[in-house]
mmCIF file of N, CA and C in Angstrom:
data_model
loop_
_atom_site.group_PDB
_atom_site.id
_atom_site.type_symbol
_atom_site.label_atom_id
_atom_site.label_comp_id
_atom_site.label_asym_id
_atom_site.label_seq_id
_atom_site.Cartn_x
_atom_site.Cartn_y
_atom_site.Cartn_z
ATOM 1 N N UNK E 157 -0.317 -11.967 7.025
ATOM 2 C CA UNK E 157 0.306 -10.856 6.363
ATOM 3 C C UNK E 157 0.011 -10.992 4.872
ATOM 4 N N UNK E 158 -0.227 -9.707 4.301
ATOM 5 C CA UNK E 158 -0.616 -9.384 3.116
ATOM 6 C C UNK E 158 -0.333 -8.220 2.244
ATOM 7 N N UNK E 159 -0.192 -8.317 0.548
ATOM 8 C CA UNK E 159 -0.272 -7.253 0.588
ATOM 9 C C UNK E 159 -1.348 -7.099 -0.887
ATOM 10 N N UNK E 160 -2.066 -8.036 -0.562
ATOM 11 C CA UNK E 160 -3.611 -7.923 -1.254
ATOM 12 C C UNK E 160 -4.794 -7.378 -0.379
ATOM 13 N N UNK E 161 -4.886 -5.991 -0.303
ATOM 14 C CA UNK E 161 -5.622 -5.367 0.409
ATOM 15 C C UNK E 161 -7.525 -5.590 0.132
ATOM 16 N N UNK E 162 -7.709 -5.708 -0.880
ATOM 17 C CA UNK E 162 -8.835 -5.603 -1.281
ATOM 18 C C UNK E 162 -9.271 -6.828 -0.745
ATOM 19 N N UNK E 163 -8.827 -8.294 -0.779
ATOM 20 C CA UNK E 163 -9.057 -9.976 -0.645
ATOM 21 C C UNK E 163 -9.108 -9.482 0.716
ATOM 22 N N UNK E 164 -7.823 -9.152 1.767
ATOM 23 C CA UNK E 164 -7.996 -9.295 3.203
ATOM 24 C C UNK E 164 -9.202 -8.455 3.767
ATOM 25 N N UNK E 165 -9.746 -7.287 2.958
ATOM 26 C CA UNK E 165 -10.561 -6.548 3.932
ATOM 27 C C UNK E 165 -12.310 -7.115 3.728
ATOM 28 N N UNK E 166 -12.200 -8.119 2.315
ATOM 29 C CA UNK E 166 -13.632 -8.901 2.414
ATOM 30 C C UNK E 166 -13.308 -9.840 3.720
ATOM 31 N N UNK E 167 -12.830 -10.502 4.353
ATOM 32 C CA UNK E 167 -12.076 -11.844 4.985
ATOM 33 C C UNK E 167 -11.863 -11.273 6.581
ATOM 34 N N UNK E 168 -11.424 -10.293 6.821
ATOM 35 C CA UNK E 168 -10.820 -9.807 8.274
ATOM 36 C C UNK E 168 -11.706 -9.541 8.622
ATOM 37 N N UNK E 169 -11.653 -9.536 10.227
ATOM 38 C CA UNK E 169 -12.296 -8.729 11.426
ATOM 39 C C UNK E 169 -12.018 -7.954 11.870
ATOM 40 N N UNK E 170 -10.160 -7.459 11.582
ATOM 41 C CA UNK E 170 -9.509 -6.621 12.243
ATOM 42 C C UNK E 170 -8.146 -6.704 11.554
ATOM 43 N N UNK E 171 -7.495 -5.693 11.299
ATOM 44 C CA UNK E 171 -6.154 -5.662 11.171
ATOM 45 C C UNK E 171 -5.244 -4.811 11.365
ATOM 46 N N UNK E 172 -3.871 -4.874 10.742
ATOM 47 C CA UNK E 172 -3.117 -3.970 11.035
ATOM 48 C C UNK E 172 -2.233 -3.507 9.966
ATOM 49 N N UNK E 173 -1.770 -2.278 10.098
ATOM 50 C CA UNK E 173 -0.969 -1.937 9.179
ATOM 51 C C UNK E 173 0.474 -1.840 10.047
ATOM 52 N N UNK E 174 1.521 -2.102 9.143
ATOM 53 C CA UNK E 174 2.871 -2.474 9.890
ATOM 54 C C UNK E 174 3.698 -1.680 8.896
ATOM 55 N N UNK E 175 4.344 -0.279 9.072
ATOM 56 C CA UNK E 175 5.431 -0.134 8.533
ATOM 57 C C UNK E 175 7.173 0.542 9.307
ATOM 58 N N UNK E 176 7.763 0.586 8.847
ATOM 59 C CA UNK E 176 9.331 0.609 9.152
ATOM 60 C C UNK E 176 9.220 0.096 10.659
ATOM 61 N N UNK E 177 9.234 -1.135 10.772
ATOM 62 C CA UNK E 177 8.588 -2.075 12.041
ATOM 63 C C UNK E 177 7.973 -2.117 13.537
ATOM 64 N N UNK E 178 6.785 -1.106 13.146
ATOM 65 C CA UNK E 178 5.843 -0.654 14.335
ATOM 66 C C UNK E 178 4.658 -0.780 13.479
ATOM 67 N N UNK E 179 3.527 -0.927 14.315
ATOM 68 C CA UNK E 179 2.372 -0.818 14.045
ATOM 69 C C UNK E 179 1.772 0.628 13.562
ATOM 70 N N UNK E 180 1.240 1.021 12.702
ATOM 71 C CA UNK E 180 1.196 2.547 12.746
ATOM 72 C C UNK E 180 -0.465 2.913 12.360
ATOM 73 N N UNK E 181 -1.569 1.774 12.215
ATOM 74 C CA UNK E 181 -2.812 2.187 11.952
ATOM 75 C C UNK E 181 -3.570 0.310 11.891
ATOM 76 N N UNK E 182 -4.549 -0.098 13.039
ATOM 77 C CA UNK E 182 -5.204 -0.579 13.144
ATOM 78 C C UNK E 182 -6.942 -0.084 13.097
ATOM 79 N N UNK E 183 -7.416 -1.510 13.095
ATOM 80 C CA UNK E 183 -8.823 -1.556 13.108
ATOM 81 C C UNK E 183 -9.797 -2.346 12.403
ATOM 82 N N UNK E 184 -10.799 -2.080 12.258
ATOM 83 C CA UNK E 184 -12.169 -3.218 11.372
ATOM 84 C C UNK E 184 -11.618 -2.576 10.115
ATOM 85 N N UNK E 185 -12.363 -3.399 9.031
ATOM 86 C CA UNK E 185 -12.117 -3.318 7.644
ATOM 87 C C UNK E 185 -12.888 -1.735 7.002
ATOM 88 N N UNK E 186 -13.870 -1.255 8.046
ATOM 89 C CA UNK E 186 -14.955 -0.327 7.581
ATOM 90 C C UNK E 186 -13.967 0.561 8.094
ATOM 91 N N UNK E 187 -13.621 0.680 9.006
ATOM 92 C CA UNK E 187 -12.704 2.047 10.056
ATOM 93 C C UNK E 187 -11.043 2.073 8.790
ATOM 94 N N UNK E 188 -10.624 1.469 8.046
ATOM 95 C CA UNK E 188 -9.940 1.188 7.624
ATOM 96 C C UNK E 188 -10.007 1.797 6.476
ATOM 97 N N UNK E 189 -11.035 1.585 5.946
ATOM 98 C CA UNK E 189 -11.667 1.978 4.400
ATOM 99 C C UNK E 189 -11.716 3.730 4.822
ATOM 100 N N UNK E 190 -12.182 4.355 5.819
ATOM 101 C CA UNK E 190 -12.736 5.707 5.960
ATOM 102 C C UNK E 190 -11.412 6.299 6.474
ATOM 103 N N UNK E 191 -10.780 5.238 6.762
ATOM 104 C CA UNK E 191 -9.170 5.912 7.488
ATOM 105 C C UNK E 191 -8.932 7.500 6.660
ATOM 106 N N UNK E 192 -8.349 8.053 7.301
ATOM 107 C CA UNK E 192 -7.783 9.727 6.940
ATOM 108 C C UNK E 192 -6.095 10.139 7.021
ATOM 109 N N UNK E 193 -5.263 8.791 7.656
ATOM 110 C CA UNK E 193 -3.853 8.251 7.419
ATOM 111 C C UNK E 193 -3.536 8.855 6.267
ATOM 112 N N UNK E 194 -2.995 9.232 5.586
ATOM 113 C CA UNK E 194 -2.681 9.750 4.138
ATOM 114 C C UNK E 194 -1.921 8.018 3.964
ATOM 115 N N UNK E 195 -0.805 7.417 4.770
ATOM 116 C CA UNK E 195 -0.141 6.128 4.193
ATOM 117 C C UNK E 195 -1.346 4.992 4.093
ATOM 118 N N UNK E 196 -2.265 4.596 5.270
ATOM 119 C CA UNK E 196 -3.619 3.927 5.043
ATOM 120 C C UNK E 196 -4.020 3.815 3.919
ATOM 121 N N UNK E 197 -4.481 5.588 3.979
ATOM 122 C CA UNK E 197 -5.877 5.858 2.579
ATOM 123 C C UNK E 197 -5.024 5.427 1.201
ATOM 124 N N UNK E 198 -4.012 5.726 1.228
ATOM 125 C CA UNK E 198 -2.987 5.745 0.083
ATOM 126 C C UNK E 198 -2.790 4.135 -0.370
ATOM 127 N N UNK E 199 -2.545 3.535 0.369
ATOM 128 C CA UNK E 199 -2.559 1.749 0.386
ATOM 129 C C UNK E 199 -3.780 1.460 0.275
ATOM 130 N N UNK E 200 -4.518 1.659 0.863
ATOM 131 C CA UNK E 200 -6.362 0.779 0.828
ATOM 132 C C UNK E 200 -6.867 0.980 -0.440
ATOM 133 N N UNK E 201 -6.422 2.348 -0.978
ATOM 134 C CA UNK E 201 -7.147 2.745 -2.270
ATOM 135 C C UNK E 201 -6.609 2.904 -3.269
ATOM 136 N N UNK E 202 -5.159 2.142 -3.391
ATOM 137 C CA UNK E 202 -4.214 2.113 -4.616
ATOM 138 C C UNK E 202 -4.020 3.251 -5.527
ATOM 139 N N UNK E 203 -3.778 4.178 -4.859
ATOM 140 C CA UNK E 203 -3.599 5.830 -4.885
ATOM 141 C C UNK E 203 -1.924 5.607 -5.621
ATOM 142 N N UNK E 204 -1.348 6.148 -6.670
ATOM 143 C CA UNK E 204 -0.190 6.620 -6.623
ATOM 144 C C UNK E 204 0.208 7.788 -5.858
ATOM 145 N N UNK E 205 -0.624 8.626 -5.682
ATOM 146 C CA UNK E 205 -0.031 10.029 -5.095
ATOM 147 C C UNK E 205 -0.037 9.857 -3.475
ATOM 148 N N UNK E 206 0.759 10.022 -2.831
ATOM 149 C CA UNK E 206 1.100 9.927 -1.198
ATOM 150 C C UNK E 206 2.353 9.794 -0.584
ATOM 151 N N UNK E 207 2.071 9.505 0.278
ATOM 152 C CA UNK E 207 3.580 8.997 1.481
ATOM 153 C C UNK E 207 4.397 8.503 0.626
ATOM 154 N N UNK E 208 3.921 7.151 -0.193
ATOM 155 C CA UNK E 208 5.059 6.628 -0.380
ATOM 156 C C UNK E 208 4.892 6.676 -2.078
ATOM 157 N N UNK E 209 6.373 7.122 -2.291
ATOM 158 C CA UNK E 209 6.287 7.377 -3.495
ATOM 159 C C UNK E 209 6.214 5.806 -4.809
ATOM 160 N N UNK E 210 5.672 6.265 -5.822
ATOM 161 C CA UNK E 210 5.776 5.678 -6.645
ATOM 162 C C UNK E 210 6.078 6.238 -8.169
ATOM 163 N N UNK E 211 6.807 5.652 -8.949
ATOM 164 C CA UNK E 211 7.594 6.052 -9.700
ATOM 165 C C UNK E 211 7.009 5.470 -11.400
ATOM 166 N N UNK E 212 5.810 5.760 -11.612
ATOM 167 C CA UNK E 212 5.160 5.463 -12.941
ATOM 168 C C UNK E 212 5.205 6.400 -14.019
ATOM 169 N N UNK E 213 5.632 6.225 -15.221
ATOM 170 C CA UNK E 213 5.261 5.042 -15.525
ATOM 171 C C UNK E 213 7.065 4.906 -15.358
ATOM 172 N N UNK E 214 7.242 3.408 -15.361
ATOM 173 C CA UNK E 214 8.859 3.117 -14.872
ATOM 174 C C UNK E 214 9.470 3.337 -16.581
ATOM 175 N N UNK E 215 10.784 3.333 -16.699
ATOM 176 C CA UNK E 215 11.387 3.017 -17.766
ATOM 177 C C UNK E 215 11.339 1.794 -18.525
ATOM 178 N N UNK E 216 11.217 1.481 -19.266
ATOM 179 C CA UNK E 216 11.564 -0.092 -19.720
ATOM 180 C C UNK E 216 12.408 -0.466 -19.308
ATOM 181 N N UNK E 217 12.511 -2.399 -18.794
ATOM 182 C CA UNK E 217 13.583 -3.053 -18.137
ATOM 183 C C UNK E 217 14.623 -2.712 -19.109
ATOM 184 N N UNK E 218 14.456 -2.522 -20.849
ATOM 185 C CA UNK E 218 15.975 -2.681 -21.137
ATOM 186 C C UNK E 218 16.629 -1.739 -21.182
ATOM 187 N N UNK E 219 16.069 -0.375 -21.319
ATOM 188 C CA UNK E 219 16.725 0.804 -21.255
ATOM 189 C C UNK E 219 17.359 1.185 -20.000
ATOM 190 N N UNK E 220 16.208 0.478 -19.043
ATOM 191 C CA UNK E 220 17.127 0.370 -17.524
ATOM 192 C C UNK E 220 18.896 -0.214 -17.358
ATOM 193 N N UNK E 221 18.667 -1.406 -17.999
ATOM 194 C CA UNK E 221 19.986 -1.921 -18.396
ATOM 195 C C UNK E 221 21.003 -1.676 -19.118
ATOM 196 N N UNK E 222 20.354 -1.156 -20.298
ATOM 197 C CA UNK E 222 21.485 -0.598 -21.121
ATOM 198 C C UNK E 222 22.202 1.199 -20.696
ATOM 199 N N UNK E 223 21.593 1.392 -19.445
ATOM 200 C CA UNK E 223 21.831 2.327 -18.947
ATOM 201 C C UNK E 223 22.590 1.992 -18.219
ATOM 202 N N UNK E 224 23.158 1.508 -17.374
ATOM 203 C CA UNK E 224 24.284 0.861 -16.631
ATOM 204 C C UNK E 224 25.292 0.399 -16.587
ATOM 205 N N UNK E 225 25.270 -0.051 -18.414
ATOM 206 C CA UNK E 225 25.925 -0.770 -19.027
ATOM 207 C C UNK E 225 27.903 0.017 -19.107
#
C-alpha cells in the first residue's frame, strides 16, 4: 500500500485502487495510466479538479487557529 503513485507504477505489475473499503479500479501500470475513472485519472495524474475534492490554496495554519480561537 501506497500513496506514492508515480514510485509504485515504475515497480508494479499490477495493482489496485482501494477506496471507502472496496476495490473500485484494478490493473497493469499502462491500463492504469490510460484509465478514464475520473477518481483513477484524478489520483494517477495529481489533478486537483475531480471526485475528490481538494481545497487549495489552504489558509495559513495560523489564521486557521486564530480562527477558532
Amino acid at each position: 500500500m501506497t500513496h506514492d503513485v508515480h514510485e509504485s507504477l515504475l515497480i508494479v505489475d499490477y495493482l489496485y485502487f482501494v477506496a471507502e473499503g472496496r476495490v473500485i479500479a484494478h490493473g497493469t501500470p499502462d491500463a492504469v495510466r490510460s484509465s478514464t475513472m475520473p477518481f483513477v485519472h484524478q489520483f494517477v495524474h495529481a489533478e486537483a479538479d475531480g471526485p475528490v475534492p481538494f481545497h487549495y490554496p489552504a489558509p495559513a495554519y495560523r489564521e486557521a487557529l486564530l480562527a477558532h480561537a
